[in-house]
Amino acid sequence: MPTLTAADTIRILVATDSHVGYNERDHIRGDDSWKSFHEVMCLAKEKDVDMVLLAGDLFHENKPSRKSMYQVMRSLRMNCYGEKPCELEMLSDGSEIFQGAFNHVNYEDPDINVAIPVFSIHGNHDDPSGEGHLAALDLLQISGLVNYYGRTPESDNILVKPVLLQKGQTKLALYGMSNVRDERLFRTFRDGKVKFFQPGTQKQDWFNLMSVHQNQSASHAYTETGYLPENFLPEFLDFVVWGHEHECLIDPRYNPEMNFHVMQPGSSVATSLMPGEAVPKHVAVLSITGRDFDVETIRLKSVRPFVMKEIILSEDRTAKTFVKKDNRTLLTRYLMDVVESLIEQAKSEWLEVQEDEDHDDEPEVPLPLIRLRVEYSAPDGGNFDCENPQRFSNRFVGKVANVNDVVQFYRKKAGTTRKAQDGAELPEESILAQMSTDSVKVEKLVREFLTAQSLTILPQNSFGDAVSQFVDKDDKHAMEMFVNDSLIDQVKHLMDVDDADDDIQNAMDQHKSKLEELFAAGRLKKSKRAKLKPRPENWDSDLNEEWEAQPAAWVRSGDESGQDEDGTPPPKTKPTAKGRPRAAAPKKTPAATKKAASAKNSRSKKVVEEESEEEDDVVMIDSDEDESQLFLQPAPPKQATKKPPPPKKSAPTAKRPARNNTGTAAKQTKLAFSQPATQSSGRGKIPQEISGDEISDDDDAFEPAPSTVRSTRSRR
């Protein structure tokens, strides 16, 4: 092999978990995330690298604010565009890697001049969602700022294809696998449903680099399969950049079993007050020459200083002196002195990092993050009287950035079990102390609480997932829909069981266990999320509360809003001449009439859903849902194929006049919030047109929601 020179070296700036937008409403810490990201991008330009590799969680939310998106786009444009030509040569087919209208690498676009391309996968915070299954990275890619690769459209059948790049004699195969729910990814690897592709020629000449965004070790997982073992990855890899873990372990670690190196850059902003976040933040420049690599680590200087300390009062020499006294004042004064010393330590460490910078005046030190964990279990016969942690923390307003959680008091009590006021058992106090919201995931917190007791109706693992959706994804109706769906499903199961009256408890336990097994295997389908109806024009939020808080303001798949009390769908007014005629069974025999009514009932939920989709443009779905969940389920095919062609002049309300009149009155009373808006806004014909289109033909059953809306509007 010929001798390789600097012209053959590919220089890559490696970073991950920027979390732009974290705590952006805080008047002190609101700009921390985008400032550290801007420093990373400025380092890329300063170090004159060939490309930037981001391993997920560029944004803290999958729907970033305008401010967050603006700051990211500003930094990318300032540092990645330029007249310098990009020396990387793209060898693979971009249409197989990138999606969208511009399915090629951005530096090959003739309309823009990209000097430093950025390649990024998505993490668990900025994952795709909503109609079209788009992520925030899709917006950056369509604007030519980022190359979004490593997509995982099917989480149970993953194909990992590399981006093939070359500079001089160095060939780089860049693999990427965006975040997938850990348990599902573990199962997919275990079942052999993850396939890695390699270059077809000269496999021994390629340097194989991969970026992932998953839990790395079982100690950080909240279930037995809630992580990605390193030995699941293929052995032909040379270097793995691991995202999602926030502790900065920037020095590459060699895995002798798999024969590759692993780097964990960590986050560039502290998102929790934990020991792993207090480690100094770094990024790295990875230089690849042939099959060899070299790493240069760089300390980030714009990161807010963070110092953490833990004190066990029963072992502290000073605290022991006043253990048997009325010691609240003495203890508070002592802990205040400890916090003051931590503040001075944080300032001195920050100034020490800034020494290399050229400053005319001494730089202003940002307010530091301080966390003091205090274990206040006292020896026998003693007591530590601690002050309220909120009041204690507020003593340092103007001195620290986290004025509400400077101190954390906890006590260790082994072998005891707490009980709530209602008699429900709670985890031990030592476990609760360790499970602060800064250090544990929501699912693990729920699992620890539910382990101490038992649920009769609700499946436990689904319960934790619903809480996670409520907290992490800000889905305000996740818990409500989970409870309602579980109750409806349990009642339906009991109605179908013949001998449920003999042992109803056993039947409920068996069905709950079955649901938990289906969820663990990934075969339990989630119901579609609720969709908000438009607020009536005459609605007064001050008098009648917020419109979103009203039950009738939401349309849910499978909810009671789609049916009357007797199971009959809400009657529809006669459709106008626009659109296709409705399907109605001929009135030849009573059996035919009954069959048509049954077919109509099976479509009633879809009709209500489609009416809401015409007025709501965005449909939020869970990232783990299958693509089929974007569409509503059609009626059973047997009912559709056996139904004779309907006569054009028959109206659906003519089958049972008395029943429809009663249903209309009941429905009018039930949807008192939404009906006036439909009548007063002058859009009353919109649901009529949709109703006429949707029930006319079974061929449209799988037609996507947007297509249905466009076809309806085109006939107006």
XYZ file of C-alpha atoms in Angstrom:
716
model
C 0.000 0.000 0.000
C 1.418 3.432 -0.907
C 2.546 5.793 1.844
C -0.323 7.973 3.106
C 0.117 11.701 3.752
C -1.915 14.495 5.339
C -3.812 14.841 2.061
C -5.237 11.365 2.709
C -6.438 12.139 6.254
C -10.150 12.611 6.962
C -10.640 14.903 9.969
C -13.999 14.549 11.738
C -15.281 16.652 14.634
C -17.299 14.285 16.855
C -20.018 15.554 19.212
C -23.344 14.353 20.513
C -26.318 15.258 22.715
C -26.339 19.034 22.221
C -29.937 19.217 23.522
C -30.554 22.657 22.048
C -33.647 24.109 23.692
C -33.147 22.521 27.101
C -34.625 24.703 29.860
C -34.846 27.596 27.408
C -37.561 29.341 29.439
C -35.225 29.740 32.399
C -34.048 33.357 32.542
C -30.597 32.260 33.757
C -29.888 28.976 31.949
C -32.105 29.455 28.892
C -29.239 30.127 26.438
C -26.768 27.522 27.704
C -27.624 24.792 25.207
C -27.354 26.784 21.994
C -24.218 28.615 23.176
C -22.366 25.338 23.721
C -23.569 24.044 20.334
C -22.367 27.240 18.697
C -18.949 26.719 20.299
C -18.831 23.186 18.850
C -19.567 24.460 15.346
C -17.027 27.275 15.704
C -14.427 24.671 16.681
C -15.195 22.771 13.473
C -14.387 25.850 11.433
C -11.361 26.762 13.547
C -9.855 23.267 13.334
C -10.570 23.119 9.597
C -12.138 19.660 9.751
C -13.536 17.821 6.744
C -16.897 16.997 8.335
C -18.891 17.035 11.581
C -20.509 13.914 13.040
C -23.407 14.314 15.494
C -24.680 11.172 17.251
C -28.234 12.241 18.087
C -30.271 14.581 20.295
C -29.317 17.766 18.510
C -32.581 19.199 19.879
C -34.021 18.604 23.327
C -37.549 18.230 21.932
C -38.886 16.678 18.756
C -40.868 19.890 18.209
C -38.182 22.519 18.875
C -39.159 26.132 19.385
C -38.508 28.789 16.777
C -35.723 30.180 18.920
C -33.958 26.809 19.084
C -34.336 26.208 15.357
C -33.110 29.736 14.602
C -29.981 29.399 16.730
C -29.071 26.015 15.238
C -29.573 27.208 11.664
C -27.575 30.363 12.407
C -24.617 28.394 13.775
C -24.669 25.902 10.911
C -24.816 28.596 8.262
C -22.085 30.704 9.867
C -19.612 27.832 10.158
C -20.486 25.257 7.476
C -21.012 27.406 4.382
C -17.998 28.901 2.669
C -15.829 29.055 -0.417
C -13.529 26.241 0.716
C -14.223 23.148 -1.412
C -15.156 19.960 0.384
C -12.512 17.336 -0.377
C -14.725 14.349 0.431
C -15.898 12.259 -2.501
C -19.288 10.571 -2.225
C -19.099 7.002 -3.581
C -22.474 5.549 -2.529
C -25.918 6.221 -3.977
C -27.366 9.123 -1.998
C -30.953 8.160 -2.835
C -30.543 5.000 -0.714
C -29.328 6.976 2.306
C -31.120 10.326 2.237
C -34.813 10.895 1.704
C -36.953 13.773 0.546
C -36.815 16.020 -2.487
C -33.024 16.495 -2.231
C -31.790 12.948 -1.773
C -28.106 13.700 -2.190
C -25.329 14.894 0.078
C -25.549 18.661 0.595
C -22.001 19.567 -0.514
C -22.771 18.196 -3.989
C -25.726 20.544 -4.431
C -24.858 23.021 -7.224
C -26.949 25.785 -5.647
C -25.096 26.014 -2.322
C -21.431 25.902 -1.333
C -20.912 23.721 1.729
C -17.388 23.774 3.117
C -17.956 21.512 6.156
C -20.783 18.967 5.808
C -22.607 17.823 8.939
C -23.835 14.237 9.221
C -26.324 13.462 11.979
C -28.657 10.737 13.216
C -31.678 11.426 15.418
C -31.891 10.553 19.103
C -34.723 9.782 21.465
C -35.457 13.486 22.057
C -35.629 14.703 18.432
C -37.179 11.579 16.887
C -39.655 11.760 13.958
C -43.343 12.126 14.767
C -46.612 13.442 13.403
C -48.076 13.298 9.938
C -45.408 12.428 7.412
C -43.183 10.993 10.175
C -40.826 13.960 9.955
C -38.118 14.999 12.394
C -36.576 18.392 13.078
C -33.523 17.113 11.189
C -35.682 16.805 8.068
C -36.125 20.583 8.134
C -32.378 21.082 8.389
C -31.744 18.634 5.566
C -34.295 20.159 3.199
C -32.635 23.546 3.806
C -29.222 22.123 2.905
C -27.635 22.470 6.347
C -27.448 18.862 7.570
C -27.162 15.388 6.045
C -29.715 13.325 7.976
C -28.769 9.648 7.697
C -29.223 6.414 9.648
C -33.018 6.450 9.551
C -34.932 3.490 10.985
C -38.360 3.512 9.298
C -39.057 -0.076 10.399
C -37.968 -0.793 13.950
C -38.553 -4.545 13.557
C -36.640 -4.847 10.269
C -33.598 -2.573 10.235
C -31.301 -2.196 7.244
C -28.069 -0.308 7.973
C -26.423 0.984 4.797
C -23.190 3.002 4.976
C -22.370 6.394 3.512
C -19.228 5.701 1.456
C -16.749 8.584 1.455
C -13.208 8.883 0.148
C -10.413 11.420 0.484
C -7.215 10.594 -1.327
C -6.386 6.983 -0.511
C -8.520 6.832 2.663
C -11.918 5.186 2.349
C -14.550 5.739 5.040
C -17.748 3.684 5.472
C -19.971 5.788 7.746
C -22.730 3.749 9.408
C -25.530 5.224 11.447
C -28.491 3.846 13.384
C -30.883 6.385 14.848
C -32.593 5.774 18.158
C -35.049 2.913 18.489
C -36.781 2.003 21.714
C -34.215 -0.078 23.604
C -36.389 -3.124 24.294
C -37.584 -3.288 20.722
C -34.066 -2.897 19.318
C -32.788 -5.631 21.657
C -35.514 -7.956 20.382
C -34.815 -7.030 16.755
C -31.123 -7.839 17.128
C -31.937 -11.041 18.984
C -34.286 -12.161 16.200
C -31.695 -11.436 13.526
C -33.748 -8.673 11.905
C -30.871 -6.138 11.759
C -28.797 -6.346 8.563
C -25.565 -4.454 7.929
C -24.348 -3.820 4.390
C -20.666 -3.633 3.470
C -18.895 -2.193 0.428
C -18.819 -4.664 -2.415
C -15.122 -4.289 -3.224
C -11.900 -3.926 -1.240
C -13.582 -4.547 2.110
C -10.226 -4.656 3.888
C -9.382 -1.087 2.787
C -12.405 0.609 4.394
C -12.396 2.245 7.823
C -15.817 1.384 9.308
C -17.177 4.112 11.598
C -20.598 3.881 13.241
C -22.747 6.185 15.378
C -25.551 4.916 17.618
C -27.863 6.490 20.189
C -28.932 3.919 22.803
C -28.434 2.908 26.414
C -24.970 1.424 26.563
C -24.989 -0.731 29.691
C -27.480 -2.758 31.675
C -26.759 -0.618 34.752
C -28.366 2.367 33.017
C -31.350 0.379 31.748
C -34.681 0.148 33.533
C -35.487 -3.331 32.147
C -33.403 -6.412 31.453
C -33.419 -5.693 27.718
C -33.420 -1.894 27.884
C -29.953 -1.399 26.407
C -27.812 -2.274 23.379
C -24.953 -4.690 24.172
C -21.769 -3.888 22.311
C -21.439 -7.500 21.177
C -24.658 -7.105 19.175
C -22.792 -4.841 16.758
C -20.844 -6.430 13.873
C -17.189 -7.307 14.338
C -16.024 -5.595 11.152
C -16.516 -2.139 12.749
C -13.380 -0.174 13.644
C -14.795 2.717 15.701
C -18.170 3.383 17.397
C -19.386 6.820 18.518
C -21.940 6.250 21.274
C -24.608 8.857 21.926
C -27.373 9.101 24.547
C -25.055 8.643 27.550
C -24.315 12.103 28.997
C -21.181 11.316 30.971
C -18.162 12.457 28.965
C -15.793 9.526 28.350
C -13.968 11.095 25.452
C -10.941 8.786 25.397
C -11.602 5.783 23.124
C -12.051 2.493 24.961
C -10.979 -0.741 23.283
C -13.358 -3.710 23.289
C -11.175 -6.817 22.999
C -14.129 -9.104 22.356
C -15.387 -7.162 19.325
C -12.020 -5.682 18.290
C -13.268 -2.102 17.927
C -12.953 1.143 19.897
C -15.845 2.972 21.558
C -15.991 6.725 22.229
C -18.657 8.354 24.411
C -18.453 12.154 23.926
C -21.321 12.878 26.332
C -23.589 15.896 26.299
C -22.430 19.466 25.747
C -24.903 20.877 28.307
C -25.879 19.615 31.756
C -29.500 18.446 31.636
C -29.528 16.956 35.149
C -27.717 17.542 38.422
C -25.938 14.202 38.544
C -22.283 13.175 38.986
C -21.985 12.153 35.321
C -22.935 15.666 34.206
C -20.314 17.269 36.469
C -17.495 15.742 34.415
C -15.816 18.396 32.189
C -17.392 18.526 28.727
C -15.285 17.676 25.669
C -15.527 17.120 21.942
C -12.963 15.327 19.799
C -11.338 15.583 16.387
C -11.013 12.090 14.921
C -8.305 11.868 12.249
C -8.502 8.797 10.000
C -5.620 7.858 7.716
C -6.115 4.568 5.932
C -7.092 2.058 8.648
C -5.427 4.029 11.455
C -6.937 6.803 13.570
C -5.868 9.459 16.047
C -7.974 11.425 18.546
C -7.515 15.028 19.704
C -9.746 16.011 22.622
C -10.937 19.609 23.107
C -12.371 21.040 26.344
C -15.520 23.135 25.878
C -15.175 26.549 27.515
C -18.676 27.983 27.246
C -20.271 25.316 29.445
C -21.689 26.620 32.721
C -19.529 25.470 35.676
C -21.041 22.626 37.683
C -19.752 21.260 41.004
C -21.378 18.469 42.973
C -20.617 17.079 46.426
C -22.151 14.503 48.759
C -22.016 14.624 52.561
C -22.972 11.882 55.022
C -23.667 13.773 58.242
C -23.215 10.745 60.492
C -19.628 10.415 59.187
C -18.769 14.119 58.883
C -16.439 15.282 61.638
C -18.043 18.716 62.040
C -21.657 17.501 61.883
C -21.035 14.907 64.597
C -20.356 17.642 67.164
C -23.955 18.870 67.245
C -25.869 15.657 66.584
C -27.630 15.660 69.982
C -28.356 19.373 70.198
C -31.151 21.560 68.866
C -29.140 21.719 65.700
C -31.239 23.188 62.883
C -29.487 26.570 62.979
C -26.031 25.045 63.402
C -26.604 22.494 60.650
C -27.997 25.088 58.251
C -25.061 27.409 58.855
C -22.589 24.576 58.308
C -24.224 23.470 55.038
C -24.316 27.090 53.833
C -20.553 27.300 54.337
C -20.130 24.109 52.308
C -22.198 25.550 49.452
C -20.227 28.814 49.538
C -16.982 26.856 49.191
C -18.439 24.936 46.230
C -19.354 28.233 44.548
C -15.793 29.493 44.903
C -14.456 26.185 43.593
C -16.700 26.385 40.516
C -15.580 29.941 39.745
C -11.885 29.133 40.058
C -12.185 26.056 37.819
C -14.018 28.053 35.144
C -11.419 30.834 35.170
C -8.670 28.253 34.918
C -10.191 26.930 31.676
C -10.402 30.456 30.225
C -6.710 31.249 30.699
C -5.841 30.506 27.089
C -8.391 33.006 25.818
C -7.365 36.556 24.990
C -9.429 38.850 27.202
C -8.782 42.544 27.738
C -10.605 42.420 31.060
C -11.250 39.543 33.410
C -14.213 37.577 32.001
C -17.477 37.540 33.888
C -17.983 34.155 35.504
C -21.468 32.724 34.858
C -23.527 31.667 37.842
C -22.530 28.062 38.598
C -24.654 24.962 39.065
C -24.255 23.586 42.594
C -25.685 20.345 43.946
C -25.115 19.223 47.548
C -26.498 15.798 48.446
C -26.891 15.333 52.187
C -27.535 11.963 53.849
C -28.953 12.908 57.228
C -29.482 9.550 58.956
C -28.427 10.105 62.574
C -26.949 7.534 64.992
C -29.096 6.101 67.756
C -30.240 8.732 70.188
C -29.437 11.594 67.844
C -31.222 13.691 65.264
C -30.354 16.021 62.393
C -32.995 18.713 62.024
C -32.702 19.810 58.375
C -34.201 22.947 56.948
C -36.718 22.862 54.099
C -34.646 22.253 50.936
C -36.526 24.880 48.921
C -35.990 27.535 51.574
C -32.348 26.548 51.934
C -31.765 26.765 48.174
C -33.387 30.177 47.928
C -30.714 31.583 50.243
C -28.363 31.564 47.222
C -30.400 33.643 44.791
C -27.962 35.641 42.690
C -25.102 33.283 43.546
C -26.106 30.075 41.733
C -28.050 29.259 38.572
C -30.245 26.547 40.133
C -31.871 28.484 42.959
C -34.552 25.857 43.676
C -32.578 22.624 44.019
C -29.171 23.386 45.486
C -29.508 20.799 48.245
C -30.993 17.314 48.242
C -31.706 15.655 51.591
C -32.192 11.904 51.793
C -32.113 9.238 54.455
C -31.153 5.572 54.223
C -33.373 3.079 55.956
C -32.729 -0.525 55.040
C -35.311 -3.252 55.550
C -38.356 -1.010 56.035
C -41.318 -0.519 53.774
C -43.310 2.671 53.626
C -47.041 2.893 53.091
C -49.037 5.686 51.578
C -52.122 7.153 53.231
C -54.393 4.876 51.232
C -52.477 1.782 52.391
C -50.540 1.239 49.150
C -46.996 0.072 49.707
C -44.148 2.283 48.521
C -40.498 1.464 47.825
C -37.929 1.789 50.557
C -36.810 5.288 51.409
C -33.264 4.570 50.292
C -34.580 3.588 46.866
C -36.671 6.747 46.686
C -33.623 8.834 47.529
C -31.669 7.313 44.662
C -34.566 7.623 42.242
C -34.575 11.382 41.896
C -36.028 12.744 38.670
C -32.540 13.795 37.633
C -31.121 10.286 37.590
C -33.847 7.853 36.654
C -36.143 7.325 33.739
C -39.883 7.589 34.169
C -40.511 3.944 33.294
C -38.104 2.780 36.008
C -39.670 5.104 38.571
C -43.149 3.724 37.780
C -41.892 0.140 37.838
C -40.328 0.601 41.284
C -43.577 1.953 42.689
C -45.749 -0.701 41.066
C -43.463 -3.531 42.178
C -44.442 -2.843 45.784
C -48.110 -3.413 44.960
C -50.201 -5.127 42.304
C -52.486 -3.846 39.573
C -55.713 -5.733 38.969
C -56.894 -4.292 35.653
C -54.177 -2.107 34.146
C -51.127 -3.840 32.606
C -47.990 -2.682 34.394
C -45.550 -2.272 31.483
C -48.112 -0.370 29.406
C -48.742 1.852 32.419
C -45.083 2.860 32.539
C -45.078 3.538 28.801
C -48.141 5.801 29.113
C -46.495 7.774 31.928
C -43.372 8.125 29.784
C -45.431 9.506 26.895
C -47.108 11.938 29.292
C -43.783 13.220 30.683
C -41.276 12.906 27.845
C -43.503 13.603 24.835
C -45.849 16.079 26.594
C -48.880 14.010 25.577
C -51.485 15.394 27.983
C -54.030 12.694 27.184
C -51.762 9.640 27.200
C -52.844 8.508 30.678
C -56.525 9.167 30.045
C -56.501 7.193 26.806
C -54.504 4.353 28.367
C -56.918 3.956 31.286
C -60.013 4.214 29.077
C -58.676 1.751 26.513
C -57.634 -0.711 29.220
C -61.034 -0.582 30.900
C -62.904 -0.965 27.613
C -60.683 -3.872 26.596
C -61.094 -5.591 29.968
C -64.882 -5.218 29.933
C -65.055 -6.510 26.373
C -62.987 -9.536 27.370
C -65.237 -10.300 30.353
C -68.338 -10.025 28.193
C -66.901 -12.567 25.769
C -65.964 -15.077 28.492
C -68.864 -17.410 29.292
C -67.834 -18.461 32.796
C -66.457 -15.074 33.894
C -69.088 -14.825 36.648
C -67.665 -17.898 38.397
C -64.116 -16.535 38.690
C -64.046 -12.947 37.471
C -60.785 -12.165 39.261
C -58.962 -15.026 37.565
C -60.297 -13.970 34.150
C -59.131 -10.385 34.687
C -55.665 -11.513 35.818
C -55.264 -13.786 32.815
C -56.260 -11.049 30.370
C -53.953 -8.528 32.059
C -51.051 -10.993 31.841
C -51.814 -11.546 28.173
C -51.722 -7.797 27.481
C -48.397 -7.470 29.295
C -46.915 -10.311 27.225
C -48.149 -8.729 23.980
C -46.676 -5.372 24.965
C -43.345 -6.932 25.907
C -43.264 -8.728 22.548
C -44.122 -5.502 20.692
C -47.377 -6.877 19.294
C -49.784 -4.729 21.279
C -51.184 -2.033 19.019
C -51.627 1.404 20.496
C -54.779 3.373 19.851
C -54.571 6.547 17.838
C -54.114 9.725 19.741
C -56.900 12.131 20.410
C -57.478 14.977 17.971
C -58.680 18.393 19.052
C -61.773 19.861 17.439
C -61.673 23.540 16.485
C -62.706 25.880 19.273
C -66.122 27.499 18.764
C -66.022 31.182 17.927
C -68.297 32.073 20.835
C -66.311 30.068 23.409
C -65.181 32.102 26.427
C -62.206 30.460 28.139
C -62.483 32.751 31.164
C -66.065 31.675 31.877
C -66.037 28.074 30.670
C -62.388 27.037 31.276
C -60.006 26.099 28.488
C -61.534 24.452 25.403
C -58.889 21.669 25.529
C -60.138 20.647 28.997
C -63.628 19.801 27.737
C -64.324 16.110 27.021
C -66.371 16.926 23.911
C -63.473 18.893 22.427
C -61.581 15.694 21.576
C -62.262 12.967 19.067
C -60.634 9.660 19.838
C -60.370 6.437 17.923
C -62.691 3.945 19.545
C -64.124 6.545 21.942
C -67.752 6.885 22.910
C -67.916 10.102 20.900
C -68.280 8.055 17.773
C -71.393 6.142 18.934
C -74.641 6.616 20.746
C -75.405 4.797 23.974
C -76.962 1.873 22.160
C -73.931 1.432 19.921
C -75.501 3.188 16.926
C -73.266 5.701 15.155
C -74.401 9.333 15.318
C -76.828 10.119 12.478
C -75.614 12.241 9.609
C -77.592 14.767 7.655
C -78.328 14.007 4.047
C -75.261 14.633 1.904
C -75.305 17.333 -0.690
C -74.996 16.752 -4.415
C -71.239 17.135 -4.131
C -69.265 13.934 -3.712
C -70.315 10.372 -4.310
C -73.608 8.877 -3.066
C -73.661 6.991 0.199
C -73.869 3.240 0.327
C -77.215 1.982 1.656
C -78.529 -1.555 1.627
C -81.694 -2.210 -0.481
C -84.827 -2.737 1.569
C -85.652 -6.149 0.183
C -85.551 -8.174 3.396
C -85.066 -7.393 7.082
C -81.826 -9.406 7.028
C -80.372 -7.162 4.346
C -81.293 -4.091 6.338
C -79.622 -5.490 9.434
C -76.445 -6.317 7.492
C -76.227 -2.793 6.092
C -76.670 -1.293 9.529
C -73.859 -3.474 10.832
C -71.561 -2.338 8.043
C -72.454 1.244 8.780
C -71.598 0.784 12.467
C -68.176 -0.554 11.578
C -67.333 2.645 9.727
C -68.762 5.154 12.162
C -65.467 5.680 13.971
C -63.634 6.358 10.752
C -66.177 8.966 9.678
C -65.786 10.903 12.901
C -62.004 10.628 12.645
C -61.920 11.938 9.074
C -64.096 14.925 9.966
C -61.574 15.930 12.606
C -58.608 15.416 10.266
C -60.031 17.923 7.772
C -59.887 20.653 10.373
C -56.700 19.420 12.148
C -53.650 19.357 9.909
C -51.269 17.621 12.304
C -51.799 14.064 13.560
C -49.389 13.113 16.310
C -48.383 9.470 16.524
C -45.958 7.636 18.735
C -42.498 7.047 17.366
C -42.788 3.314 18.015
C -46.049 2.886 16.185
C -46.110 1.099 12.882
C -46.760 3.061 9.721
C -50.116 1.370 9.431
C -51.296 3.338 12.458
C -51.350 6.472 10.303
C -54.513 5.105 8.691
C -57.715 3.984 10.284
C -58.704 0.349 10.075
C -61.253 -0.525 7.384
C -64.433 -2.501 7.891
C -64.148 -6.309 7.700
C -63.850 -7.377 4.065
C -66.664 -9.922 4.318
C -69.262 -7.259 5.019
C -67.904 -5.083 2.255
C -67.888 -7.717 -0.506
C -71.316 -9.179 0.196
C -73.157 -5.851 0.246
C -75.185 -5.328 -3.002
C -74.776 -2.073 -4.938
C -76.881 0.669 -3.370
C -79.620 2.510 -5.215
C -78.708 6.135 -5.786
C -81.971 7.605 -4.523
C -81.997 5.886 -1.136
C -81.044 8.051 1.849
C -79.410 6.605 4.928
C -81.882 8.294 7.260
C -84.797 6.551 5.592
C -84.031 3.136 7.100
C -85.113 3.816 10.682
C -86.650 7.287 11.008
C -87.642 6.977 14.666
C -84.211 5.788 15.748
C -82.382 8.527 13.867
C -84.552 11.243 15.350
C -83.840 10.008 18.841
C -80.124 9.628 18.130
C -79.968 13.139 16.715
C -81.398 14.629 19.859
C -79.095 12.631 22.056
C -76.047 13.471 19.971
C -76.921 17.167 19.907
C -76.994 17.194 23.681
C -73.774 15.181 23.987
C -71.675 17.407 21.692
C -72.986 20.690 23.015
C -69.542 22.308 22.772
C -68.763 21.551 19.152
C -72.137 21.835 17.419
C -72.666 25.616 17.761
C -69.232 26.258 16.242
C -70.022 24.115 13.224
C -73.267 25.940 12.597
C -72.067 29.460 13.286
C -68.807 29.218 11.381
C -70.509 28.450 8.123
C -68.631 25.211 7.597
C -71.442 22.828 8.318
C -71.164 21.176 4.911
C -67.597 19.998 5.391
C -68.418 16.930 7.502
C -71.309 16.141 5.160
C -68.996 15.931 2.157
C -66.498 13.785 4.019
C -69.261 11.515 5.257
C -70.531 11.032 1.742
C -67.101 10.205 0.391
C -65.963 7.865 3.111
C -68.934 5.474 3.224
C -69.378 5.213 -0.510
C -66.765 2.589 -1.418
C -64.581 0.072 0.407
C -61.736 0.679 -2.043
C -61.025 3.934 -0.175
C -60.690 2.207 3.198
C -56.871 2.352 3.249
C -56.597 5.722 1.543
C -54.404 8.078 3.605
C -56.064 10.910 5.465
C -54.423 13.753 3.490
C -55.489 12.247 0.178
C -59.081 12.029 1.352
C -59.096 15.649 2.390
C -57.655 16.828 -0.932
C -60.167 14.869 -2.919
C -62.990 16.299 -0.844
C -61.864 19.869 -1.276
C -61.390 19.504 -4.989
C -65.089 18.738 -5.404
C -66.282 21.856 -3.614
